Coordinates of C-alpha atoms in Angstrom, one line a residue:
M67 CA -14.7 -35.1 20.4
W68 CA -11.0 -35.4 22.0
Q69 CA -8.7 -38.1 20.8
Y70 CA -5.6 -39.0 20.9
S71 CA -2.9 -38.5 18.1
P72 CA 0.5 -39.8 18.2
F73 CA 1.7 -36.5 16.1
L74 CA 0.1 -34.6 19.2
L75 CA 3.5 -34.6 21.2
P76 CA 5.9 -33.8 18.1
L77 CA 3.7 -31.0 16.4
L78 CA 3.5 -29.2 20.4
L79 CA 7.5 -29.8 20.6
S80 CA 7.5 -28.2 16.9
G81 CA 5.3 -25.4 17.9
F82 CA 6.8 -24.6 21.2
I83 CA 10.0 -24.4 19.6
S84 CA 8.7 -21.9 16.9
V85 CA 8.1 -19.7 20.0
Y86 CA 11.1 -20.2 21.6
L87 CA 13.0 -18.7 18.3
A88 CA 10.4 -16.0 17.9
R89 CA 11.1 -15.0 21.6
T90 CA 14.9 -15.1 21.0
A91 CA 14.9 -13.1 17.8
W92 CA 12.6 -10.6 19.0
R93 CA 15.2 -9.8 21.7
F94 CA 17.8 -8.9 19.0
R95 CA 15.2 -6.4 16.8
K96 CA 17.1 -3.4 18.1
T97 CA 20.3 -4.5 16.5
T98 CA 19.1 -6.2 13.5
G99 CA 16.2 -4.6 12.8
R100 CA 13.8 -5.7 9.8
I101 CA 15.7 -9.0 10.0
S102 CA 14.5 -10.0 13.1
L103 CA 11.1 -8.6 12.7
A104 CA 10.7 -11.0 9.7
F105 CA 11.9 -13.9 11.2
T106 CA 9.8 -13.3 14.5
L107 CA 6.8 -13.1 12.3
M108 CA 8.1 -16.1 10.6
E109 CA 8.0 -18.5 13.8
V110 CA 5.0 -17.0 15.2
S111 CA 3.6 -17.8 11.9
C112 CA 4.6 -21.2 12.0
A113 CA 4.0 -21.7 15.9
V114 CA 0.1 -20.6 15.2
W115 CA -0.2 -23.2 11.9
T116 CA 1.9 -26.4 14.4
L117 CA 0.1 -25.9 17.3
G118 CA -3.4 -25.3 15.7
Y119 CA -2.7 -28.5 13.7
A120 CA -1.8 -30.3 16.9
V121 CA -5.0 -29.3 18.3
E122 CA -6.9 -30.0 15.1
L123 CA -5.3 -33.9 15.0
S124 CA -6.3 -34.2 18.5
N125 CA -10.5 -33.6 17.8
S126 CA -12.6 -35.8 15.5
D127 CA -15.5 -33.6 15.3
L128 CA -16.3 -32.3 12.1
T129 CA -17.4 -28.6 13.2
T130 CA -14.3 -28.0 15.3
K131 CA -11.6 -29.4 12.9
L132 CA -13.2 -26.5 10.6
I133 CA -12.8 -23.9 13.2
L134 CA -9.2 -25.0 14.1
A135 CA -8.2 -25.3 10.2
K136 CA -9.3 -21.8 9.4
I137 CA -7.3 -20.6 12.4
R138 CA -4.1 -22.3 11.3
Y139 CA -4.5 -21.2 8.0
I140 CA -3.4 -17.4 9.4
G141 CA 0.0 -18.9 9.6
I142 CA -0.1 -20.5 6.7
V143 CA -0.8 -17.5 4.5
V144 CA 1.6 -15.4 6.2
I145 CA 4.9 -17.5 6.5
P146 CA 5.6 -17.7 3.0
V147 CA 5.2 -13.5 2.8
A148 CA 7.5 -13.7 6.1
S149 CA 10.2 -16.1 4.8
F150 CA 10.3 -14.1 1.5
L151 CA 10.6 -10.6 3.7
F152 CA 13.5 -12.2 5.6
G153 CA 15.4 -13.4 2.5
A154 CA 15.0 -10.3 1.1
Y155 CA 16.1 -8.5 4.5
Y156 CA 19.0 -10.3 4.7
T157 CA 20.4 -9.6 1.3
R158 CA 19.6 -5.8 1.9
R159 CA 17.3 -5.5 -1.0
S160 CA 16.0 -2.1 -0.3
F161 CA 13.4 -2.2 -2.7
W162 CA 11.5 -4.3 -0.2
Y163 CA 11.5 -1.8 2.7
E164 CA 8.6 0.4 1.6
P165 CA 5.5 -0.1 3.8
R166 CA 3.5 -0.2 0.6
R167 CA 5.4 -2.9 -0.8
V168 CA 5.0 -5.2 1.9
L169 CA 1.7 -4.4 2.4
A170 CA 1.2 -5.6 -1.4
L171 CA 2.5 -9.0 -0.4
F172 CA -0.1 -9.8 1.9
I173 CA -3.2 -9.1 -0.6
I174 CA -3.5 -12.5 -1.7
P175 CA -2.6 -14.2 1.6
T176 CA -5.8 -11.8 2.9
I177 CA -7.8 -12.8 0.0
T178 CA -7.2 -16.4 0.6
L179 CA -7.8 -16.1 4.3
L180 CA -11.2 -14.6 3.6
L181 CA -12.2 -17.3 1.3
M182 CA -10.8 -20.1 3.7
W183 CA -12.9 -18.9 6.5
T184 CA -15.9 -18.8 3.8
T185 CA -14.9 -22.0 2.3
E186 CA -18.2 -24.4 3.1
S187 CA -19.9 -21.4 0.9
N188 CA -17.4 -20.5 -2.1
G189 CA -15.7 -23.7 -2.4
L190 CA -12.7 -21.7 -3.7
I191 CA -10.5 -23.4 -1.0
W192 CA -11.9 -26.4 -0.3
S193 CA -14.8 -27.7 -2.0
Q194 CA -17.3 -29.8 -0.8
P195 CA -17.6 -32.5 0.4
I196 CA -15.6 -31.9 3.4
V197 CA -15.4 -34.9 5.4
V198 CA -13.6 -36.3 8.2
Q199 CA -10.9 -39.3 7.5
S200 CA -10.0 -41.9 9.8
I201 CA -6.0 -43.2 8.8
G202 CA -5.2 -45.5 11.6
S203 CA -5.6 -43.7 14.6
V204 CA -5.6 -40.1 13.3
S205 CA -8.7 -38.6 11.8
V206 CA -8.0 -35.4 9.4
L207 CA -10.1 -33.4 7.4
N208 CA -10.1 -34.6 3.7
A209 CA -12.0 -32.2 0.9
P210 CA -11.1 -31.8 -3.1
Y211 CA -9.0 -28.8 -3.6
G212 CA -10.7 -25.6 -4.9
S213 CA -9.8 -23.2 -7.5
W214 CA -8.5 -20.7 -5.3
F215 CA -5.9 -22.9 -3.5
W216 CA -4.0 -23.7 -6.4
V217 CA -3.8 -19.4 -6.8
H218 CA -2.5 -19.7 -3.0
S219 CA -0.3 -22.5 -3.4
A220 CA 1.5 -21.0 -6.6
Y221 CA 1.8 -17.5 -4.5
S222 CA 3.1 -19.2 -1.7
Y223 CA 5.8 -21.2 -3.7
L224 CA 6.6 -18.1 -5.6
M225 CA 7.7 -16.2 -1.9
L226 CA 9.7 -19.1 -1.2
L227 CA 11.2 -19.3 -4.8
G228 CA 12.1 -15.6 -4.3
S229 CA 13.3 -16.1 -0.5
L230 CA 15.4 -19.0 -1.9
Y231 CA 16.7 -17.0 -4.8
F232 CA 18.1 -14.1 -2.8
V233 CA 20.0 -16.3 -0.2
A234 CA 21.3 -18.6 -2.8
R235 CA 23.0 -15.8 -4.6
A236 CA 24.1 -14.5 -1.4
A237 CA 25.5 -17.9 -0.5
I238 CA 27.1 -18.0 -4.3
A239 CA 28.6 -14.6 -3.8
S240 CA 30.0 -14.9 -0.4
P241 CA 33.9 -14.9 0.8
A242 CA 34.7 -18.6 1.7
A243 CA 34.8 -17.6 5.6
Y244 CA 31.1 -16.6 5.3
R245 CA 29.9 -19.2 2.7
D246 CA 28.7 -21.4 5.8
Q247 CA 26.0 -19.0 7.0
A248 CA 24.1 -18.3 3.7
F249 CA 24.5 -22.0 3.2
A250 CA 22.7 -22.8 6.4
L251 CA 20.0 -20.2 5.4
T252 CA 19.8 -22.0 1.6
V253 CA 19.6 -25.4 3.3
G254 CA 16.5 -24.3 5.6
M255 CA 14.5 -23.3 2.5
F256 CA 14.4 -26.2 0.8
A257 CA 12.6 -28.4 3.4
P258 CA 9.1 -26.7 2.8
W259 CA 9.3 -26.8 -0.7
I260 CA 9.8 -30.9 -0.2
S261 CA 7.2 -31.5 2.6
N262 CA 4.5 -29.2 0.8
A263 CA 5.0 -31.2 -2.6
I264 CA 4.6 -34.5 -0.6
T265 CA 1.2 -33.1 1.3
I266 CA -0.2 -31.7 -1.6
F267 CA -0.1 -34.5 -3.9
G268 CA -1.4 -36.8 -1.1
L269 CA 1.8 -38.5 -0.4
S270 CA 1.7 -38.1 3.2
P271 CA -2.0 -38.6 5.2
I272 CA -0.9 -35.6 7.8
D273 CA 0.7 -32.1 6.7
L274 CA 4.6 -32.0 7.2
T275 CA 4.9 -28.5 6.1
P276 CA 4.7 -27.0 9.8
F277 CA 7.7 -29.6 10.7
A278 CA 9.4 -28.4 7.9
F279 CA 9.1 -24.8 8.5
T280 CA 10.4 -25.7 11.9
V281 CA 13.4 -27.0 10.5
T282 CA 13.9 -23.7 8.6
G283 CA 13.6 -22.0 11.4
I284 CA 16.2 -23.8 13.5
S285 CA 18.2 -23.7 10.5
F286 CA 17.8 -20.0 10.3
A287 CA 18.6 -19.8 14.2
W288 CA 21.7 -21.7 13.9
G289 CA 23.0 -19.1 11.0
V290 CA 22.0 -16.3 13.3
L291 CA 23.0 -17.0 16.5
R292 CA 25.9 -19.7 16.2
L293 CA 27.4 -18.4 13.0
Q294 CA 26.5 -14.6 13.9
M295 CA 25.8 -14.0 9.9
V296 CA 23.1 -11.2 10.6
A297 CA 26.0 -9.4 12.4
I298 CA 28.8 -10.1 9.5
V299 CA 26.7 -10.0 6.1
P300 CA 25.5 -6.5 6.6
I301 CA 28.9 -5.0 8.0
A302 CA 31.2 -7.3 5.9
R303 CA 29.3 -7.0 2.6
D304 CA 26.6 -4.6 2.1
V305 CA 26.9 -1.7 4.4
I306 CA 30.7 -1.4 4.7
V307 CA 32.7 -3.2 2.2
D308 CA 30.2 -2.3 -0.7
S309 CA 29.3 1.5 -0.1
I310 CA 32.8 3.0 1.1
Y311 CA 35.0 4.8 -1.5
D312 CA 38.2 3.1 -0.2
A313 CA 39.3 -0.2 -2.0
V314 CA 39.0 -3.0 0.0
Y315 CA 40.8 -6.4 -1.1
V316 CA 40.4 -9.7 1.1
L317 CA 43.3 -12.1 1.1
D318 CA 43.7 -15.7 2.1
D319 CA 46.8 -17.0 3.8
H320 CA 48.6 -16.9 0.8
A321 CA 48.0 -13.2 -0.6
S322 CA 45.5 -14.5 -3.3
I323 CA 42.3 -12.6 -4.0
I324 CA 39.1 -13.9 -2.4
D325 CA 36.6 -10.5 -2.5
T326 CA 36.7 -7.2 -3.5
N327 CA 34.6 -4.5 -3.3
K328 CA 33.4 -1.8 -6.4
A329 CA 35.9 0.8 -5.5
A330 CA 38.7 -1.9 -5.5
R331 CA 37.8 -3.2 -9.1
V332 CA 36.9 0.0 -10.3
L333 CA 40.7 0.7 -9.3
L334 CA 42.3 -2.4 -11.3
G335 CA 40.0 -2.2 -14.0
K336 CA 38.8 -5.6 -13.4
S337 CA 35.7 -8.0 -12.5
P338 CA 35.2 -9.9 -10.0
S339 CA 36.3 -13.0 -11.5
E340 CA 39.2 -11.7 -13.6
L341 CA 40.7 -11.1 -9.6
R342 CA 38.8 -13.7 -7.7
G343 CA 42.0 -16.2 -7.1
K344 CA 44.6 -14.2 -8.2
S345 CA 47.6 -13.3 -6.0
L346 CA 47.7 -9.4 -5.0
K347 CA 51.6 -9.6 -5.2
L348 CA 51.4 -9.7 -9.0
V349 CA 48.6 -7.1 -8.9
L350 CA 50.1 -4.7 -6.5
P351 CA 54.0 -5.7 -5.8
S352 CA 54.6 -2.5 -4.3
L353 CA 52.7 -3.7 -1.3
F354 CA 55.1 -6.6 -0.8
P355 CA 58.4 -4.8 -0.2
M356 CA 60.3 -7.5 1.4
D357 CA 57.9 -10.4 0.0
T358 CA 55.3 -9.8 2.7
I359 CA 52.3 -8.4 4.0
L360 CA 53.4 -5.9 6.6
D361 CA 50.3 -5.3 8.7
G362 CA 49.6 -1.7 9.9
K363 CA 49.2 1.3 8.0
H364 CA 51.5 2.4 5.6
E365 CA 52.1 5.0 2.7
L366 CA 52.2 3.5 -0.6
N367 CA 53.0 5.0 -4.0
T368 CA 52.3 3.0 -7.0
T369 CA 51.5 3.8 -10.5
I370 CA 48.3 1.9 -12.1
N371 CA 47.2 1.5 -15.7
G372 CA 49.6 4.8 -16.1
R373 CA 48.2 6.6 -13.3
A374 CA 50.3 7.6 -10.2
Y375 CA 48.8 7.0 -6.9
C376 CA 49.5 7.9 -3.2
F377 CA 47.4 5.7 -0.9
E378 CA 47.3 5.2 2.9
T379 CA 47.1 1.9 3.3
I380 CA 45.6 -0.2 6.5
I381 CA 46.5 -4.0 6.6
S382 CA 44.5 -6.2 8.8
P383 CA 45.1 -10.1 9.9
L384 CA 41.6 -11.7 9.3
T385 CA 41.3 -15.2 10.8
G386 CA 38.6 -17.7 10.5
R387 CA 36.6 -19.3 12.8
T388 CA 38.3 -22.7 11.7
G389 CA 41.7 -21.2 12.3
G390 CA 42.6 -20.0 8.6
S391 CA 43.8 -16.6 8.4
G392 CA 44.2 -14.0 5.8
H393 CA 44.3 -10.2 5.4
V394 CA 42.2 -7.6 4.7
V395 CA 43.8 -4.5 2.4
I396 CA 42.2 -1.2 2.3
L397 CA 43.8 1.6 0.2
H398 CA 42.8 4.9 1.1
D399 CA 43.5 7.5 -2.0
I400 CA 45.3 10.4 -0.5
T401 CA 46.7 11.5 -3.9
E402 CA 44.9 14.9 -3.6
R403 CA 45.8 15.4 0.3
Q404 CA 48.8 17.5 -0.8
Q405 CA 46.7 19.6 -3.2
N406 CA 44.6 20.5 -0.5
E407 CA 47.1 21.4 1.9
A408 CA 48.6 23.6 -0.8
R409 CA 44.8 25.6 -0.8
I410 CA 44.7 26.0 3.0
Q411 CA 46.1 29.3 2.9
S412 CA 43.8 30.5 0.2
Q413 CA 40.9 28.8 1.9
N414 CA 41.6 30.8 5.0
E415 CA 41.2 33.9 3.3
S416 CA 38.0 32.7 1.5
L417 CA 36.7 32.0 5.0
L418 CA 37.1 35.5 6.0
K419 CA 35.2 36.7 3.3
V420 CA 32.7 34.0 4.1
N421 CA 32.7 35.3 7.6
A422 CA 31.8 38.9 6.4
Q423 CA 29.0 37.5 4.3
L424 CA 27.9 35.7 7.4
N425 CA 27.5 39.0 9.1
I426 CA 25.6 40.3 6.3
S427 CA 23.5 37.3 6.3
R428 CA 22.8 37.4 10.0
E429 CA 21.7 40.9 9.8
K430 CA 19.7 40.0 6.8
A431 CA 18.0 37.6 8.9
E432 CA 17.4 39.5 12.0
E433 CA 15.7 41.8 9.7
A434 CA 13.6 39.2 8.3
A435 CA 12.6 37.9 11.7
R436 CA 11.4 41.6 12.5
L437 CA 9.2 41.8 9.2
K438 CA 7.9 38.2 10.0
S439 CA 6.8 39.5 13.6
Q440 CA 5.3 42.5 11.9
F441 CA 3.5 40.4 9.4
L442 CA 2.4 38.1 11.8
A443 CA 0.7 40.9 14.1
T444 CA -0.7 42.5 11.3
M445 CA -2.6 39.0 10.2
S446 CA -4.9 38.8 13.5
H447 CA -8.0 39.5 11.8
E448 CA -7.2 37.1 8.8
L449 CA -6.5 34.3 11.0
R450 CA -9.0 34.7 13.6
T451 CA -12.2 35.5 11.4
P452 CA -12.3 32.1 10.0
L453 CA -11.9 30.7 13.7
N454 CA -14.6 32.9 14.9
A455 CA -16.6 31.9 11.9
I456 CA -16.3 28.2 12.9
M457 CA -16.9 28.8 16.1
G458 CA -20.1 30.8 15.8
Y459 CA -21.6 28.1 13.4
S460 CA -20.8 25.6 16.2
E461 CA -22.2 27.6 18.8
L462 CA -25.3 27.7 16.7
Q463 CA -25.3 24.4 16.5
L464 CA -25.4 23.5 20.0
E465 CA -27.8 26.0 20.7
G466 CA -30.5 24.3 18.3
A467 CA -30.6 27.1 15.8
V468 CA -30.0 24.5 12.6
G469 CA -32.3 21.8 14.2
E470 CA -32.0 19.3 17.1
L471 CA -28.4 17.4 17.2
T472 CA -28.4 14.1 17.9
P473 CA -26.0 13.0 20.5
P474 CA -22.9 12.1 18.3
Q475 CA -23.3 15.2 16.1
R476 CA -23.9 17.3 19.7
H477 CA -20.3 15.5 20.4
A478 CA -19.0 16.2 17.3
A479 CA -19.5 19.7 17.5
E480 CA -18.5 20.5 21.3
H481 CA -15.4 18.9 19.9
V482 CA -15.3 21.5 17.4
M483 CA -16.0 24.5 19.5
H484 CA -13.3 23.1 22.2
N485 CA -10.4 22.4 19.6
A486 CA -11.3 26.0 17.7
E487 CA -11.1 27.7 21.4
H488 CA -7.6 26.1 21.7
L489 CA -6.4 26.8 18.5
L490 CA -7.7 30.5 18.6
A491 CA -6.2 30.8 22.3
M492 CA -2.7 29.4 20.6
I493 CA -3.0 32.0 17.6
N494 CA -3.7 34.7 20.1
Q495 CA -0.8 33.6 22.3
I496 CA 1.8 33.7 19.0
L497 CA 0.3 37.3 17.7
D498 CA 0.5 38.5 21.0
L499 CA 4.3 37.8 21.0
S500 CA 4.8 39.1 17.4
K501 CA 3.1 41.9 18.3
I502 CA 5.3 42.4 21.4
E503 CA 8.6 41.6 19.4
A504 CA 7.4 44.1 16.6
G505 CA 7.1 46.8 19.5
R506 CA 3.4 47.2 18.4
L507 CA 1.5 46.2 21.4
D508 CA 0.8 49.3 23.3
I509 CA -0.5 49.2 26.8
D510 CA -4.2 50.7 27.4
V511 CA -3.9 52.2 30.7
H512 CA -7.3 53.4 32.2
P513 CA -9.1 53.4 35.3
F514 CA -10.4 49.7 36.8
S515 CA -12.1 48.5 39.5
L516 CA -10.0 46.2 41.5
D517 CA -13.2 44.5 43.5
G518 CA -14.7 44.1 39.8
W519 CA -11.3 42.8 38.4
A520 CA -10.9 40.1 40.9
D521 CA -14.6 38.9 40.8
S522 CA -14.4 38.5 37.0
L523 CA -11.4 36.4 37.6
A524 CA -13.2 34.3 40.2
I525 CA -16.2 33.8 38.0
K526 CA -14.0 32.6 34.9
M527 CA -11.4 30.2 36.7
K528 CA -13.2 28.7 39.9
G529 CA -15.5 26.6 38.0
L530 CA -12.2 25.0 36.1
A531 CA -10.7 24.5 39.4
E532 CA -13.7 22.9 41.0
Q533 CA -13.8 20.3 38.1
K534 CA -10.6 19.1 39.3
G535 CA -11.7 19.3 43.0
L536 CA -9.2 21.8 44.1
A537 CA -9.9 24.6 46.7
F538 CA -10.1 28.0 44.8
S539 CA -9.6 31.4 46.4
I540 CA -9.0 35.0 45.5
K541 CA -8.1 37.6 48.5
L542 CA -8.0 41.4 48.1
D543 CA -6.3 43.3 50.7
P544 CA -8.5 46.1 52.0
Q545 CA -5.7 48.6 52.1
L546 CA -5.5 48.8 48.4
P547 CA -7.6 51.3 46.5
R548 CA -10.5 50.1 44.9
T549 CA -9.8 51.6 41.9
I550 CA -6.6 51.9 40.3
C551 CA -5.0 52.9 36.7
G552 CA -3.7 50.0 34.3
D553 CA -4.3 47.9 31.3
E554 CA -7.4 45.5 32.8
I555 CA -7.3 43.3 29.3
R556 CA -3.5 42.6 29.8
L557 CA -3.8 42.3 33.6
T558 CA -6.4 39.7 33.2
Q559 CA -4.6 38.0 30.3
I560 CA -1.6 37.8 32.8
A561 CA -3.7 36.6 36.0
I562 CA -5.5 34.0 33.8
N563 CA -2.6 32.6 32.2
L564 CA -1.0 32.0 35.5
L565 CA -4.1 30.3 37.3
S566 CA -4.9 28.1 34.2
N567 CA -1.2 26.6 34.7
A568 CA -1.6 26.8 38.6
I569 CA -4.9 24.6 38.1
K570 CA -3.4 22.2 35.1
F571 CA -0.3 21.2 37.2
T572 CA -1.9 20.8 40.2
K573 CA -3.9 17.3 41.0
Q574 CA -5.0 18.0 44.5
G575 CA -4.8 20.7 46.8
S576 CA -5.6 24.1 46.4
V577 CA -5.0 27.2 44.1
K578 CA -5.2 30.6 45.5
M579 CA -4.6 34.5 44.5
D580 CA -3.4 37.3 46.6
I581 CA -3.7 40.8 45.8
H582 CA -2.1 43.6 47.9
R583 CA -0.1 46.5 48.5
D584 CA 3.9 46.3 47.8
G585 CA 4.9 49.5 49.6
P586 CA 3.8 52.7 48.8
T587 CA 4.2 52.9 45.1
H588 CA 3.6 49.1 44.1
W589 CA 1.0 46.5 44.1
K590 CA 1.4 42.8 44.1
F591 CA -0.8 39.8 43.5
E592 CA 0.5 36.2 43.9
V593 CA -0.4 33.0 42.3
C594 CA 0.3 29.8 44.4
D595 CA -0.5 26.6 44.3
T596 CA 0.3 22.8 45.8
G597 CA 0.8 21.4 42.6
I598 CA 4.2 19.4 41.3
G599 CA 6.4 22.1 41.5
I600 CA 9.5 23.3 39.1
P601 CA 12.9 22.0 39.4
D602 CA 15.4 24.2 40.3
A603 CA 17.2 23.6 36.8
Y604 CA 14.3 25.3 34.7
H605 CA 14.1 28.5 36.9
A606 CA 16.3 30.2 34.9
T607 CA 14.7 29.1 31.2
I608 CA 10.9 28.8 32.3
F609 CA 10.3 32.4 30.7
E610 CA 12.2 31.5 27.4
E611 CA 10.1 30.6 24.3
F612 CA 8.6 27.3 24.0
R613 CA 10.0 26.2 26.9
Q614 CA 8.4 23.6 29.4
V615 CA 9.5 22.0 32.2
D616 CA 9.2 18.8 30.1
G617 CA 7.9 17.1 27.0
S618 CA 5.1 15.4 28.6
S619 CA 3.8 19.0 29.8
T620 CA 3.0 19.7 26.2
R621 CA 1.3 16.3 25.6
E622 CA -0.8 16.1 28.6
H623 CA -1.8 19.9 28.7
Q624 CA -1.4 21.2 25.0
G625 CA 0.8 23.9 25.6
T626 CA 2.7 26.1 23.2
G627 CA 5.3 27.0 25.8
L628 CA 4.7 30.7 24.9
G629 CA 2.3 31.6 28.2
L630 CA 4.9 32.4 30.5
T631 CA 6.8 34.5 27.8
I632 CA 4.0 36.4 27.3
V633 CA 3.1 36.9 30.7
Q634 CA 6.9 37.9 31.5
R635 CA 7.0 40.7 28.2
L636 CA 3.4 42.2 29.4
V637 CA 4.8 42.7 32.9
Q638 CA 7.9 44.6 31.6
L639 CA 5.7 46.7 29.3
M640 CA 3.9 47.6 32.4
E641 CA 7.3 48.6 34.3
G642 CA 6.7 45.6 36.5
S643 CA 8.4 42.5 37.5
I644 CA 7.7 38.9 38.0
Q645 CA 9.3 36.4 40.2
L646 CA 9.4 32.5 40.7
E647 CA 9.3 30.6 43.7
S648 CA 9.3 27.0 43.3
H649 CA 10.5 23.1 44.4
V650 CA 9.7 19.9 43.3
G651 CA 6.6 18.5 45.6
S652 CA 6.0 21.5 47.5
G653 CA 4.2 23.7 44.8
T654 CA 4.5 27.1 42.9
T655 CA 4.2 30.9 43.2
F656 CA 4.4 33.3 40.9
Q657 CA 4.9 36.9 42.1
V658 CA 3.7 39.8 39.7
T659 CA 5.0 43.4 41.1
L660 CA 3.6 46.4 39.4
P661 CA 3.2 50.2 39.9
L662 CA 0.6 51.5 41.9
A663 CA -1.4 54.2 40.1
E664 CA -4.1 55.4 42.0
V665 CA -7.1 57.3 40.5
N666 CA -7.1 61.2 41.7
T667 CA -10.6 62.1 42.9

């Protein structure tokens, strides 16, 4: 039964604010990465909690309220972990970048959610009796807390405490120019603590925590969007300042040190507390030749702790948002530069030796490639035998030799058979190419029937074309002799490769093969399709190894990019040639021209 609740509009407003903040943070995910993702998760969870609670308070039916309470518990268990991850990512705690550690944080929330959804039977979240209690014009669920509820609460507080610890430390360690940013987060962290404590100890008839997390989200968003802290802190602190080897000093408008990086402290042999607030004029007086800081790039020769240094000094003005000014001083140690320049000639001589060694290495690499090709060419039996065994066993299963298969078993066996055939074809392509490169593939010339060859191709390819609704035909020129000499197996391999490609890349229309005489000494077969065509830019490289028109072809049609390479190499071994004619959208034609060797009768 639905009822009016005075808290409906505030909760709806709070929920929609959370949705808006989540959407805004999601838009920045490509630039701020994990920080935006954690913030988005936190606000989505807050929206689920808040909107679910709004609907729950507007209903007085116990069963409906329980269902809605279980739904909003999704947000309740996730939001503390999301808050913890936000604090960890904001302060660059790389320990929590590991996905397995992030997943571990969700173990307790997952258990809590499962127990909540069965709380009527286990009583671990809410124990009986679970009743609807009317407080003024509002009806709320009322039930004693179970034992696991306190485990969940302790874990949630632990997550919030961890997030607060991360952010508070960042606030303390931040330079004055950035401290407002971290302070905005710290204030936002306190709101859920206070509101949740009020709710748990029964000081308020309704749960104020979703309102508090909305306040947290607003404070976070204010810091993120208004103060741009996500962009400033990683650049100014973690990514650049604390990771570079150059010494960096941040000065206020009185040239007093307000921040340093690790390299700067190591250079002077001082701790952060020893340097903070000290005047750089006293620490490095040579920076102030005229009692003032000179902006720009300079060379500085000085002695620090008894050691002579030569620095390339970059001094840049730093203007705060409130108008305050200061400087950033970067000291790049170039002491060894002159020594390095003195070694250039020696290094040039060494480079000549290296080049000679590289030539030797290149020759060795070429020899290794040749040996690799020879090795692969001899591995045909070892690679094909287990695949043939797999295919044989699968075929026995499909034929019922081991008993009748259930539909799922038949589907699995057919899947194994299909993939084994595909893998065997890929291995055969690789082995063929290796044999060709190793010079171990011979062309076996013998008489064969052109009619029989054409009929065999039609039988093998017509069904594949008909499955796609394509017209398929093979025409044989009557002027050709019926029997010629050639390697029928390799010719079949060439033709099937070209026909298969034509069928693969033709969605509608036709695929045809014309076999005819090409002058008195040659014969030719052409494979034509009405498919997608090949752009002109790829014509020059289409026969190269592992080349395809684009990556989508490989994914959609499961190709290796070796088929046309092998076709070209085989045609060349037969002392023939292959040409391509194609335009995008108007189909493709491959022409294979071969010497005509008639059989003497």
